Short mmCIF file of C-alpha atoms in Angstrom, two decimals:
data_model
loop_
_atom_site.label_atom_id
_atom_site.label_comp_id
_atom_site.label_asym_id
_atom_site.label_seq_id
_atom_site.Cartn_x
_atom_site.Cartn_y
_atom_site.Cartn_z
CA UNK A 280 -97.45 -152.73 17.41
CA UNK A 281 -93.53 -152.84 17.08
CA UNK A 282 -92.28 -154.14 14.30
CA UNK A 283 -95.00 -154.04 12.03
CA UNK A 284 -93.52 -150.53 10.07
CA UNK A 285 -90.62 -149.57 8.30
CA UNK A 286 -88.41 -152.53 7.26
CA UNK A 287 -91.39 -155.18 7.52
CA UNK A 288 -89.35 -157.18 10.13
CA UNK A 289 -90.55 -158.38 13.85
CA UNK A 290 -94.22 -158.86 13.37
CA UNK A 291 -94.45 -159.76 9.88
CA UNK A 292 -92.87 -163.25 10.44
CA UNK A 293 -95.33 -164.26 13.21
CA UNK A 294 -98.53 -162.72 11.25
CA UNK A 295 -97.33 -164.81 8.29
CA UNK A 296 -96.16 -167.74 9.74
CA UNK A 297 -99.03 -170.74 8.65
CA UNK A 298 -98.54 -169.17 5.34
CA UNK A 299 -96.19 -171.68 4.70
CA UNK A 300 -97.77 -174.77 6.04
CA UNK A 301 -100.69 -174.00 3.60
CA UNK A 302 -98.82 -173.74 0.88
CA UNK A 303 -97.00 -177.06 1.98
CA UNK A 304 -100.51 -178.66 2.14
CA UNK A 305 -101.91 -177.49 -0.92
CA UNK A 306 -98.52 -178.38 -2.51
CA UNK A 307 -98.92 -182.06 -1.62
CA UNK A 308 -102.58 -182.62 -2.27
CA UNK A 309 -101.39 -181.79 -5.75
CA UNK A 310 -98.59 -184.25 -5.75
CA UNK A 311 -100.57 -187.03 -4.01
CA UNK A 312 -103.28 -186.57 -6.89
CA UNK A 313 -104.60 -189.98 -7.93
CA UNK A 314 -104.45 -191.14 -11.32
CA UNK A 315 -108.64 -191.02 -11.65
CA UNK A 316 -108.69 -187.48 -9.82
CA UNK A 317 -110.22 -185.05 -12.23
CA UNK A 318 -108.67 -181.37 -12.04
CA UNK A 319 -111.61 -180.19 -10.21
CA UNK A 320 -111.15 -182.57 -7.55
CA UNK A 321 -107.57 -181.97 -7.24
CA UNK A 322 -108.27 -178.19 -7.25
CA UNK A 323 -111.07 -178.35 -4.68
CA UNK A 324 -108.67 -180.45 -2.43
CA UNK A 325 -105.60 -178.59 -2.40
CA UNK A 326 -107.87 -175.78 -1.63
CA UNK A 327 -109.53 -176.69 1.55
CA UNK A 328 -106.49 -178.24 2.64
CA UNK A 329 -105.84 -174.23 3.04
CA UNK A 330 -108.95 -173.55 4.48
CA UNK A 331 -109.10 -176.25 6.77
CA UNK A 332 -105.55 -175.15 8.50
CA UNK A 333 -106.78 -171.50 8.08
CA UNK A 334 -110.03 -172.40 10.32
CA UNK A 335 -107.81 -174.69 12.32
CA UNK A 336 -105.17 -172.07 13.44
CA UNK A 337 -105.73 -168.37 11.89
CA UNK A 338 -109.52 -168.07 12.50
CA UNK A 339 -109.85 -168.90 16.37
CA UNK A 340 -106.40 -167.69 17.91
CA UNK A 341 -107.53 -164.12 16.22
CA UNK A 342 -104.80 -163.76 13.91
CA UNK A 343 -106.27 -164.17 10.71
CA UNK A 344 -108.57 -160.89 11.54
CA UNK A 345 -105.35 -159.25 13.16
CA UNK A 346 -103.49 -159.99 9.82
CA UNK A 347 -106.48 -158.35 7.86
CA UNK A 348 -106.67 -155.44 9.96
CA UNK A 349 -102.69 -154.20 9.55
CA UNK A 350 -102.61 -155.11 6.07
CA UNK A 351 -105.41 -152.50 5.76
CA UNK A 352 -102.87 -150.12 7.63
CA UNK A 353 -99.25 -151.14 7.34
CA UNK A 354 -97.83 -150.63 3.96
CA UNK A 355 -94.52 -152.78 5.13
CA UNK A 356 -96.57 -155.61 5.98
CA UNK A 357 -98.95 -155.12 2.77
CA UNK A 358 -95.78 -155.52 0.57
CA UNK A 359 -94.69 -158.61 1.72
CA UNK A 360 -98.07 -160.29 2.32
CA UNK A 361 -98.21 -159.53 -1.63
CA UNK A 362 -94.73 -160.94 -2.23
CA UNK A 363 -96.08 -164.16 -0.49
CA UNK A 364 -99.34 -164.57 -2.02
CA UNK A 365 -97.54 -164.02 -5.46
CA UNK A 366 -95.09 -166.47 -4.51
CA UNK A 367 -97.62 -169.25 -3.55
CA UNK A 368 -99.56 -168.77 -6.53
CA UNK A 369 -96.41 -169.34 -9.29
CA UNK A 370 -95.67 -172.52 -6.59
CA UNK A 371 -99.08 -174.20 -6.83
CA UNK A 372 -99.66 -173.18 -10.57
CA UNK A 373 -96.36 -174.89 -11.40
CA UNK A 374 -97.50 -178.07 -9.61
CA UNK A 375 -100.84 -178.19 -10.90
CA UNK A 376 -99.33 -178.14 -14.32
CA UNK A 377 -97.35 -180.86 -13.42
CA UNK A 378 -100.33 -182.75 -12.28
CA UNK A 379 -102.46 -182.01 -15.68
CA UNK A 380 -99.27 -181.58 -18.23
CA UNK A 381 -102.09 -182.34 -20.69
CA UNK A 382 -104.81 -180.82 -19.86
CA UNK A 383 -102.46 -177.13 -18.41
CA UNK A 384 -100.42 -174.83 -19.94
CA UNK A 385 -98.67 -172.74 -17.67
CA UNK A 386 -101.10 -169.49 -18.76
CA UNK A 387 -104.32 -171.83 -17.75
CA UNK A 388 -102.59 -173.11 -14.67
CA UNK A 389 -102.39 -169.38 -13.41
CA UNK A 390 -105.21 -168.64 -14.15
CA UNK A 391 -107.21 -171.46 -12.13
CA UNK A 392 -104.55 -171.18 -9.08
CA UNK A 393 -105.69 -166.99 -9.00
CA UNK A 394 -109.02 -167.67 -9.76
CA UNK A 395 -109.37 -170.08 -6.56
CA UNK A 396 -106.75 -168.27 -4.55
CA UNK A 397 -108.24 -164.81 -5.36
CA UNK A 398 -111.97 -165.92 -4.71
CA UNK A 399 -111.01 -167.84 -1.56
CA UNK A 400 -108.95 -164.79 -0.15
CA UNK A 401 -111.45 -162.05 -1.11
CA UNK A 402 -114.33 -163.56 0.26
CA UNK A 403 -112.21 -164.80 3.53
CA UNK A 404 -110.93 -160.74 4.12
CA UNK A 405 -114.76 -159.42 3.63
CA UNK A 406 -116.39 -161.82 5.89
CA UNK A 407 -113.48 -161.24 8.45
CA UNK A 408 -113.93 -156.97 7.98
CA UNK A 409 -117.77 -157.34 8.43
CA UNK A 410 -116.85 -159.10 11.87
CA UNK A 411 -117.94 -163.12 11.18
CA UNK A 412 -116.91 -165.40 13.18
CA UNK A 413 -114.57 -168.53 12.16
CA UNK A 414 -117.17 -171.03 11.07
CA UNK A 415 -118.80 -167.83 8.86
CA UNK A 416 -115.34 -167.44 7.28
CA UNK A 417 -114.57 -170.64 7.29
CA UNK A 418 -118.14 -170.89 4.79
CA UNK A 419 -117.23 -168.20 3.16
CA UNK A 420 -113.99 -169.55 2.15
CA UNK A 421 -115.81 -172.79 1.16
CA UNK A 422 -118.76 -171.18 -0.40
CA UNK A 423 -116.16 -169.17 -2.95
CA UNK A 424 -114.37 -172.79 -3.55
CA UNK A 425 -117.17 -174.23 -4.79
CA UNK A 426 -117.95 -171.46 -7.28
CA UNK A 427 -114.61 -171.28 -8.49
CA UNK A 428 -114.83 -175.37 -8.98
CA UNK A 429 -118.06 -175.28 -10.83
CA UNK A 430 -116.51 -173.28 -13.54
CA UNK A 431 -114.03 -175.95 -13.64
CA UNK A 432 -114.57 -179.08 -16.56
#
């Protein structure tokens, strides 16, 4: 596929384009959170604010298992795929302190954003490797969510 070695550029944008929009989402579930909205609500909302535009856009047009597939392969594309997810995480760890200044220091914030995050991604790339379809990732994506919630007071 051109574009996809070397200097990271042509594909990568396209394969990494909703990125943003989830982040956006998740972003302003935080800062919408109402005043009785315990941290595990907020959490599980921002969350599958992600998931839902993942299942809405990435899972059917095929470019969620694309994406999976040459980040397996394409060291350019691996790179900045990590830049981004490392990126998002600081962003919605910094808001969800924001959103719990009493409850989250910035080490616990982390932690909870990369414990969801983490869960939600690993479970998302396995289910898409062993060839699910969207609604299975989709669950799997939710399934993870929950667990990392649960752990959540």
């Amino acid at each position: 596929m051109p574009g996809t070695k070397g200097s990271g550029t042509g594909a990568t944008p396209v394969l990494l384009a909703n990125a943003e929009v989830r982040v956006d989402l998740a972003l302003q579930a935080i800062a919408e959170r109402r005043a009785e909205e315990r941290l595990p609500e907020v959490l599980v909302r921002a969350t599958d604010q992600m998931i839902a535009n993942t299942w809405d856009s990435d899972l059917p047009s095929g470019l969620a298992t694309l994406r999976a597939r040459l980040t397996a392969s394409v060291p350019a594309l691996q790179a900045r795929l990590l830049q981004r997810y490392l990126t998002a995480q600081a962003e919605l760890a910094q808001a969800l302190q924001r959103a719990f200044p009493d409850r989250l220091d910035p080490i616990t914030a982390s932690a909870l954003v990369g414990a969801m995050v983490g869960a939600v991604s690993a479970s998302a790339l396995t289910a898409l490797h062993r060839g699910d379809g969207p609604d299975e990732v989709r669950d799997a994506m939710r399934q993870a969510m929950a667990l990392v919630a649960r752990s959540v007071t």
